[in-house]
Coordinates of C-alpha atoms and ligand atoms in Angstrom, one line a residue:
M1 CA 147.3 93.2 98.7
A2 CA 146.1 95.2 101.7
K3 CA 142.4 95.6 101.9
N4 CA 141.1 99.1 101.3
R5 CA 140.7 101.0 104.5
T6 CA 137.2 102.4 104.9
V7 CA 136.3 105.8 106.2
F8 CA 133.0 107.2 107.5
V9 CA 131.4 110.0 105.6
C10 CA 128.8 112.4 106.9
E11 CA 125.8 112.3 104.6
S12 CA 124.9 115.8 105.6
C13 CA 128.2 117.8 105.2
G14 CA 130.5 115.3 103.5
A15 CA 133.2 115.4 106.1
T16 CA 135.2 112.2 106.5
H17 CA 136.1 110.6 109.8
P18 CA 138.3 107.6 110.5
K19 CA 135.9 106.2 113.1
W20 CA 132.2 105.9 113.4
S21 CA 130.4 108.1 116.0
G22 CA 126.8 109.1 116.6
Q23 CA 127.4 112.7 115.8
C24 CA 129.4 114.3 113.1
A25 CA 132.2 116.4 114.7
D26 CA 132.2 118.8 111.8
C27 CA 128.5 119.8 111.4
G28 CA 127.0 118.4 114.5
A29 CA 124.3 116.3 112.7
W30 CA 123.3 113.1 114.4
N31 CA 123.3 109.6 112.8
T32 CA 124.6 110.8 109.5
L33 CA 128.0 108.9 109.3
V34 CA 128.0 106.1 106.8
E35 CA 130.9 103.7 105.9
S36 CA 132.4 104.4 102.6
V37 CA 135.6 103.6 100.5
P38 CA 138.0 106.5 100.3
A39 CA 138.7 107.8 96.8
A40 CA 142.1 106.8 95.4
P41 CA 144.5 109.6 96.4
S42 CA 145.6 111.7 93.5
K43 CA 149.3 112.3 93.0
P44 CA 150.2 115.8 94.1
G45 CA 151.3 117.9 91.2
G46 CA 150.4 115.2 88.7
A47 CA 148.7 116.1 85.4
V48 CA 144.9 116.0 85.3
P49 CA 144.0 112.6 83.8
P50 CA 142.2 112.7 80.5
V51 CA 138.5 112.2 81.2
R52 CA 136.9 110.1 78.6
F53 CA 133.2 109.7 78.1
G54 CA 132.4 107.6 75.1
D55 CA 134.8 108.3 72.2
T56 CA 135.0 112.1 72.4
A57 CA 137.5 113.9 74.5
P58 CA 135.8 116.7 76.5
R59 CA 136.2 120.3 75.4
V60 CA 134.5 123.5 76.1
E61 CA 131.7 124.4 73.6
K62 CA 129.1 127.1 73.0
L63 CA 125.6 125.9 74.0
N64 CA 124.1 127.2 70.7
A65 CA 126.7 125.3 68.7
I66 CA 125.9 121.9 70.1
R67 CA 124.0 119.7 67.7
P68 CA 122.5 116.9 69.9
R69 CA 122.3 113.5 68.4
E70 CA 118.8 112.0 68.2
Q71 CA 118.5 109.8 71.3
P72 CA 117.7 106.4 69.9
R73 CA 115.2 104.6 72.1
T74 CA 114.5 101.0 72.3
P75 CA 110.9 100.2 72.9
T76 CA 110.4 97.8 75.8
G77 CA 107.6 95.9 74.1
L78 CA 105.1 97.2 76.8
S79 CA 103.6 100.4 75.6
E80 CA 102.4 101.3 79.1
L81 CA 106.0 101.2 80.3
D82 CA 107.3 103.1 77.3
R83 CA 104.8 105.8 78.1
V84 CA 106.3 106.2 81.6
L85 CA 109.9 106.1 80.3
G86 CA 109.1 108.7 77.7
G87 CA 109.2 106.5 74.7
G88 CA 111.5 103.6 75.5
L89 CA 114.9 102.8 76.9
V90 CA 117.8 105.2 76.2
P91 CA 121.2 103.6 75.8
G92 CA 123.5 104.2 78.8
S93 CA 120.6 105.4 81.0
A94 CA 120.1 104.2 84.5
I95 CA 116.6 103.5 85.8
L96 CA 115.6 102.8 89.3
I97 CA 112.3 100.9 89.9
G98 CA 111.0 101.1 93.4
G99 CA 108.0 99.4 95.0
D100 CA 106.7 97.2 97.9
P101 CA 107.8 93.6 98.0
G102 CA 105.4 91.4 96.0
I103 CA 104.0 94.2 93.9
G104 CA 105.3 92.7 90.7
K105 CA 108.6 94.3 89.9
S106 CA 110.4 91.1 89.0
T107 CA 107.3 89.9 87.1
L108 CA 107.2 93.1 85.0
L109 CA 110.9 93.1 84.3
L110 CA 111.0 89.4 83.3
Q111 CA 108.1 90.0 80.9
M112 CA 109.9 93.1 79.5
L113 CA 113.2 91.3 79.2
A114 CA 111.7 88.3 77.5
Q115 CA 110.2 90.5 74.8
M116 CA 113.3 92.7 74.4
S117 CA 115.8 89.8 74.3
A118 CA 114.4 88.9 70.9
D119 CA 116.0 92.2 69.6
I120 CA 118.9 93.1 71.8
P121 CA 121.2 91.1 74.1
A122 CA 119.9 91.4 77.6
L123 CA 121.1 90.2 81.0
Y124 CA 119.0 89.6 84.1
D125 CA 120.8 89.3 87.3
T126 CA 118.8 88.2 90.3
G127 CA 120.1 88.4 93.9
E128 CA 116.8 87.2 95.4
E129 CA 115.9 84.1 93.6
S130 CA 117.6 81.0 92.2
L131 CA 117.8 80.5 88.5
E132 CA 115.2 77.6 88.8
Q133 CA 112.8 80.0 90.4
V134 CA 113.3 82.5 87.6
H135 CA 112.7 79.7 85.1
L136 CA 109.5 78.7 86.9
R137 CA 108.2 82.2 86.9
A138 CA 109.1 82.5 83.2
Q139 CA 107.1 79.3 82.6
R140 CA 104.1 80.8 84.4
L141 CA 104.4 83.9 82.2
G142 CA 104.7 81.8 79.1
V143 CA 108.2 83.2 78.2
A144 CA 110.4 80.3 79.3
D145 CA 111.8 79.9 75.8
A146 CA 113.1 83.5 75.6
D147 CA 116.7 84.0 74.4
L148 CA 117.6 85.8 77.7
S149 CA 120.8 85.6 79.7
V150 CA 120.2 85.1 83.4
L151 CA 122.6 85.2 86.3
A152 CA 122.1 84.7 90.1
E153 CA 125.0 86.7 91.7
T154 CA 125.2 89.2 94.4
C155 CA 128.8 90.4 94.3
V156 CA 128.9 93.5 92.2
E157 CA 132.5 93.0 91.0
R158 CA 131.6 89.5 89.8
I159 CA 128.4 90.7 88.1
L160 CA 130.4 93.3 86.2
A161 CA 133.1 90.8 85.3
L162 CA 130.5 88.4 84.0
A163 CA 128.5 91.0 82.2
K164 CA 131.4 92.6 80.3
P165 CA 132.1 89.7 77.9
Q166 CA 128.3 89.3 77.2
A167 CA 128.1 93.0 76.1
P168 CA 124.4 93.3 77.0
R169 CA 122.5 96.3 75.7
L170 CA 120.3 96.0 78.8
L171 CA 121.3 94.9 82.3
V172 CA 118.7 94.4 85.1
V173 CA 119.9 94.0 88.7
D174 CA 117.1 92.7 90.9
S175 CA 117.5 94.1 93.6
I176 CA 120.1 96.7 94.5
Q177 CA 119.7 95.9 98.2
T178 CA 121.0 92.3 97.7
V179 CA 124.2 93.2 95.9
F180 CA 127.4 94.0 97.7
S181 CA 130.9 95.2 96.9
Q182 CA 134.0 93.4 98.3
A183 CA 135.5 96.7 99.0
L184 CA 133.1 97.4 101.9
T185 CA 132.6 95.4 105.1
S186 CA 129.1 96.5 105.8
A187 CA 126.1 94.2 105.1
P188 CA 124.3 94.2 101.7
G189 CA 121.4 96.7 101.8
S190 CA 123.2 99.2 104.0
V191 CA 123.4 102.7 102.6
S192 CA 127.1 102.5 101.8
Q193 CA 126.8 99.2 100.0
V194 CA 123.7 100.4 98.0
R195 CA 125.5 103.6 97.1
E196 CA 128.8 102.0 96.1
C197 CA 127.2 99.2 94.1
A198 CA 124.8 101.5 92.4
S199 CA 127.6 103.9 91.4
M200 CA 129.7 101.0 90.0
L201 CA 126.8 99.7 88.0
V202 CA 125.9 103.2 86.7
R203 CA 129.6 103.8 85.7
F204 CA 129.5 100.6 83.8
A205 CA 126.2 101.7 82.1
K206 CA 127.6 105.1 81.1
A207 CA 130.9 103.7 79.9
T208 CA 129.4 100.9 77.7
G209 CA 126.1 102.5 76.7
T210 CA 124.2 99.7 78.3
A211 CA 120.8 100.6 79.6
L212 CA 120.7 99.7 83.3
I213 CA 117.6 98.9 85.4
L214 CA 118.0 98.7 89.2
V215 CA 115.2 97.3 91.3
G216 CA 114.9 98.9 94.7
H217 CA 112.8 97.9 97.7
V218 CA 110.8 100.5 99.5
T219 CA 111.3 101.0 103.2
K220 CA 108.5 101.3 105.7
E221 CA 108.7 105.1 105.3
G222 CA 107.9 104.7 101.7
T223 CA 111.3 105.6 100.2
I224 CA 113.9 103.5 98.5
A225 CA 116.7 102.5 100.9
G226 CA 119.6 104.8 100.6
P227 CA 117.1 107.3 99.3
R228 CA 118.7 110.5 98.3
V229 CA 121.9 109.0 97.1
L230 CA 120.3 106.5 94.7
E231 CA 117.7 108.9 93.3
H232 CA 120.5 111.4 92.4
M233 CA 122.7 108.8 90.8
V234 CA 120.2 107.5 88.2
D235 CA 118.5 109.2 85.3
T236 CA 115.0 107.9 85.9
V237 CA 113.1 106.9 89.1
L238 CA 109.9 104.9 88.7
Y239 CA 107.6 103.8 91.4
F240 CA 105.4 100.8 91.2
E241 CA 102.3 101.1 93.4
A242 CA 98.9 99.6 94.2
E243 CA 96.4 99.3 96.9
A244 CA 96.9 96.1 98.9
S245 CA 93.6 94.6 97.8
S246 CA 93.7 95.8 94.2
R247 CA 94.9 93.8 91.3
F248 CA 95.7 97.0 89.4
R249 CA 99.2 98.3 89.4
V250 CA 100.2 101.8 88.5
I251 CA 103.8 102.6 87.5
R252 CA 104.7 106.3 87.8
A253 CA 107.8 108.3 86.9
V254 CA 108.9 110.6 89.7
K255 CA 112.1 111.7 88.0
N256 CA 113.0 111.4 84.4
R257 CA 115.9 113.0 82.5
F258 CA 114.5 111.6 79.3
G259 CA 110.8 112.3 79.5
A260 CA 107.9 113.8 81.5
V261 CA 107.3 113.0 85.2
N262 CA 104.0 112.0 86.7
E263 CA 103.3 109.9 83.6
L264 CA 101.3 106.8 84.5
G265 CA 101.3 103.3 83.1
V266 CA 98.5 100.9 84.3
F267 CA 98.7 97.2 84.5
A268 CA 96.5 94.4 86.0
M269 CA 98.0 91.4 87.7
S270 CA 96.6 88.2 86.4
A271 CA 97.4 84.5 86.8
T272 CA 99.8 84.7 83.9
G273 CA 101.6 87.9 84.7
L274 CA 100.9 91.6 84.2
K275 CA 98.5 92.7 81.5
Q276 CA 98.5 96.2 80.2
V277 CA 95.5 98.3 80.7
T278 CA 95.4 100.7 77.7
N279 CA 92.0 102.2 78.5
P280 CA 92.3 102.8 82.3
S281 CA 89.2 105.0 82.5
A282 CA 87.0 101.9 82.4
I283 CA 88.6 100.2 85.4
F284 CA 88.5 103.1 87.8
L285 CA 84.7 103.5 87.5
S286 CA 82.4 101.2 89.3
R287 CA 79.4 100.2 87.4
H288 CA 76.2 101.3 89.1
E289 CA 72.8 100.4 87.7
Q290 CA 71.7 104.0 88.5
A291 CA 73.3 106.9 90.2
V292 CA 74.0 106.4 93.9
A293 CA 74.5 108.8 96.8
G294 CA 78.1 109.6 97.7
S295 CA 79.6 109.0 94.3
A296 CA 81.2 111.5 92.0
V297 CA 83.1 110.9 88.8
M298 CA 86.1 113.1 88.0
V299 CA 88.8 113.3 85.3
T300 CA 92.3 113.2 86.7
R301 CA 95.2 114.0 84.5
E302 CA 98.2 112.4 86.0
G303 CA 100.9 112.8 83.3
S304 CA 99.7 113.4 79.8
R305 CA 96.7 111.1 79.9
P306 CA 93.3 112.1 81.2
M307 CA 91.6 109.3 83.1
L308 CA 88.1 108.9 84.6
V309 CA 88.0 107.9 88.3
E310 CA 85.2 107.6 90.7
V311 CA 85.5 109.3 94.1
Q312 CA 83.2 107.8 96.8
A313 CA 82.4 109.3 100.1
L314 CA 80.5 108.0 103.1
V315 CA 79.3 110.4 105.8
D316 CA 77.9 108.8 108.9
G317 CA 77.0 110.0 112.4
S318 CA 80.0 109.6 114.6
Q319 CA 80.1 107.9 118.0
L320 CA 83.5 109.4 118.7
H321 CA 84.6 112.5 120.4
N322 CA 86.9 113.3 117.5
P323 CA 85.0 112.2 114.3
R324 CA 87.1 110.4 111.8
R325 CA 88.3 111.8 108.5
V326 CA 89.7 109.0 106.5
A327 CA 90.9 109.6 102.9
L328 CA 92.2 106.7 100.7
G329 CA 93.4 108.1 97.4
P330 CA 93.3 111.8 98.1
D331 CA 95.3 113.3 101.0
S332 CA 93.7 113.2 104.6
Q333 CA 94.9 116.7 105.4
R334 CA 93.4 118.1 102.3
L335 CA 90.1 116.3 103.2
A336 CA 90.1 118.1 106.6
M337 CA 90.7 121.4 104.8
L338 CA 87.9 120.8 102.3
L339 CA 85.4 120.0 105.0
A340 CA 86.3 123.3 106.7
V341 CA 85.7 125.1 103.4
L342 CA 82.4 123.3 103.0
H343 CA 81.4 124.4 106.5
R344 CA 82.5 128.0 106.2
H345 CA 81.5 128.8 102.6
G346 CA 78.8 126.1 101.9
G347 CA 77.1 126.3 105.3
I348 CA 77.2 122.5 105.7
A349 CA 78.5 121.4 109.1
L350 CA 79.9 117.9 109.4
G351 CA 81.5 118.3 112.8
D352 CA 79.6 115.4 114.3
Q353 CA 80.0 113.1 111.3
D354 CA 82.6 110.5 110.3
V355 CA 83.8 111.2 106.7
F356 CA 85.4 108.5 104.6
V357 CA 86.6 109.2 101.1
N358 CA 87.9 106.6 98.7
V359 CA 88.9 106.4 95.0
V360 CA 87.6 103.3 93.2
G361 CA 90.3 100.8 92.1
G362 CA 92.9 101.9 94.6
M363 CA 94.0 104.8 92.5
R364 CA 96.0 107.5 94.2
V365 CA 94.9 110.9 93.2
S366 CA 97.3 113.6 94.3
E367 CA 96.0 116.4 92.2
T368 CA 94.0 119.3 93.6
A369 CA 91.6 118.9 90.7
A370 CA 89.9 116.3 92.8
D371 CA 88.7 118.8 95.4
L372 CA 85.4 119.6 93.9
A373 CA 84.5 115.9 93.3
V374 CA 85.5 115.1 96.9
V375 CA 83.3 117.9 98.4
L376 CA 80.3 117.1 96.2
A377 CA 80.5 113.4 96.8
T378 CA 80.7 114.1 100.6
L379 CA 77.7 116.4 100.3
S380 CA 75.8 113.8 98.3
S381 CA 76.4 111.1 100.9
F382 CA 75.5 113.5 103.7
R383 CA 72.2 114.3 102.0
D384 CA 71.7 110.7 100.8
R385 CA 70.9 112.1 97.4
P386 CA 72.7 111.0 94.2
L387 CA 74.5 113.8 92.3
G388 CA 72.9 112.8 89.0
E389 CA 73.7 110.5 86.2
R390 CA 76.4 110.9 83.6
L391 CA 77.8 113.8 85.6
I392 CA 81.5 114.7 85.7
I393 CA 83.1 117.1 88.2
F394 CA 86.6 118.6 88.6
G395 CA 88.1 121.7 90.0
E396 CA 90.4 123.0 92.8
I397 CA 88.9 124.6 95.8
G398 CA 90.6 127.5 97.5
L399 CA 90.3 128.5 101.2
A400 CA 88.2 131.5 100.3
G401 CA 85.6 129.1 98.7
E402 CA 86.6 130.0 95.1
I403 CA 86.8 127.3 92.4
R404 CA 90.1 127.5 90.7
P405 CA 91.0 126.3 87.2
V406 CA 93.1 123.2 86.7
P407 CA 95.5 122.4 83.9
G408 CA 94.3 120.5 80.8
G409 CA 90.6 121.4 81.2
E410 CA 89.8 120.8 77.5
E411 CA 91.4 117.4 77.4
R412 CA 89.6 116.3 80.5
L413 CA 86.3 117.4 79.1
A414 CA 87.0 115.7 75.8
E415 CA 87.8 112.4 77.7
A416 CA 84.4 112.7 79.6
A417 CA 82.6 113.4 76.3
K418 CA 84.2 110.4 74.8
H419 CA 82.9 108.2 77.6
G420 CA 79.3 109.4 77.1
F421 CA 79.0 111.9 80.0
T422 CA 76.3 114.5 79.5
R423 CA 76.9 117.2 82.2
A424 CA 80.1 118.7 83.6
I425 CA 80.6 120.9 86.6
V426 CA 83.9 122.7 86.1
P427 CA 85.8 125.8 87.1
K428 CA 84.6 128.8 85.1
A429 CA 88.1 129.4 83.6
N430 CA 88.2 125.8 82.3
A431 CA 84.8 126.0 80.5
P432 CA 85.1 126.3 76.7
R433 CA 83.3 129.3 75.2
A434 CA 80.9 127.2 73.2
G435 CA 79.3 126.0 76.5
R436 CA 79.3 122.4 75.4
I437 CA 81.4 119.7 73.8
G438 CA 79.3 117.4 71.7
K439 CA 76.6 116.1 74.0
L440 CA 78.4 117.3 77.1
E441 CA 76.7 120.3 78.7
I442 CA 79.1 122.4 80.7
V443 CA 78.1 124.1 83.9
P444 CA 80.8 126.7 84.8
V445 CA 81.1 127.5 88.5
S446 CA 83.3 130.1 90.2
R447 CA 82.4 129.7 93.9
L448 CA 81.6 126.7 96.1
P449 CA 77.9 127.9 96.7
D450 CA 77.4 127.9 92.8
A451 CA 78.6 124.3 92.7
I452 CA 76.3 123.2 95.5
E453 CA 73.4 124.9 93.8
A454 CA 74.3 123.1 90.5
V455 CA 73.7 119.8 92.2
Q456 CA 70.5 120.6 94.1
Ligands
TYD501 P1 107.0 89.8 92.1 O1 107.2 90.2 90.7 O2 107.8 88.7 92.7 O3 107.1 91.0 93.1 P2 108.4 91.9 93.5 O4 109.5 91.5 92.6 O5 107.9 93.3 93.3 O6 108.7 91.6 94.9 O7 105.4 89.5 92.3 C1 105.0 88.5 93.0 C2 103.5 88.5 93.2 O8 102.8 88.5 92.0 C3 103.1 87.4 94.0 O9 102.3 87.8 95.1 C4 102.4 86.5 93.0 C5 101.9 87.5 92.0 N1 101.9 86.9 90.6 C6 100.7 86.7 90.0 O10 99.6 87.0 90.5 N2 100.7 86.2 88.7 C7 101.8 85.9 88.1 O11 101.8 85.4 86.9 C8 103.1 86.1 88.8 C9 104.4 85.7 88.1 C10 103.1 86.6 90.0
MG502 MG1 111.3 90.5 93.1

């Protein structure tokens, strides 16, 4: 049989070309042509083939007449992962897990599979390691006796052929960059291979109701290779992240058709695999004997769970022409903006100072609720005066120097009260009417000068 001819598709406009070139002749975009297999030609004038999805033939229905079935979810055995998935695995759903090499994706999945294989048939396909290596890892994790099917194969057609008779309810492919389709000549890991293989696997998942998990490596730019294409094809995209030196790992949903996004699950890497951290507030606070200068504790609310994190700042006279502004955790651009607001509305000039800001435990805080904690920690370091013990701070700062409310104020305050904090500096609109929650005294502020005064 003749080999399928390949075509080159522009990723920007979708035009197909018989040959590769640097520029798309149709839309003029550069470097957007990728090799692809042409769709099978449809017979002209032929009847529309019946499309089948599951057992029901498609028909047009009224939205308000649809009675959705309860989506049964299979718990993964790891509650932190269930939280991120929105309550467990949905049959027929496709999940992409991205993360740097060595962060613990294979470890997490093997732990999960070992637990789940007790209840449902599961298949782990690895394209990166030999089966002996998988066994050694399983031994280390203490799950080598799990009733789990494993396979080391990189050809997607063979993976599907071998998976079908096993009828797994869960299929894990580690990683999508190592698998290839025989229909394409390009190397595994190229955009066209990643896209073609992922779409074959996703079709298999949808047709058989198998939950599919694809592992994806992250490129230097921080996105999963074949970025847009893959993220569109799957139902859920999870990122596994950590600071290089930290043993804590955070798994985050950035897209989820079956749950909330920005939900976080926290794990700690140990000598025997990943351990769940069910009370993450405790790990993101450093234990000081007494209050120290340059430290502020805030409550972040990434996803549905409020979490206490410590923001640290160091302000030091700069030897450089352009003093440094370094932010690990929050965003550097935002730090520069906050320092400008501090100067303009707080009257504190740090133009000749280096400013470093860090979040303890390597946590990445992207919310604007961190603004007030960043500014007050910076001020505290600059003045070399601690902010005070058992103090919690959160709030967004605007360019006009106003302190804006943040979502979930009451939950944040309740979390702080639970951990024994006694004073809270928060946006006025987030302050409860009673003025306190238990032992937690609330200091509402509406402008930056008020907040600076509150920590005099
Ligand atoms: P791995 O799961 O192989 O990462 P990925 O699949 O994301 O590339 O994780 C490997 C790292 O985890 C490696 O640096 C060793 C470490 N590790 C532990 O610290 N403890 C363990 O029990 C295991 C299995 C791995
Ligand atoms: Mg791996």
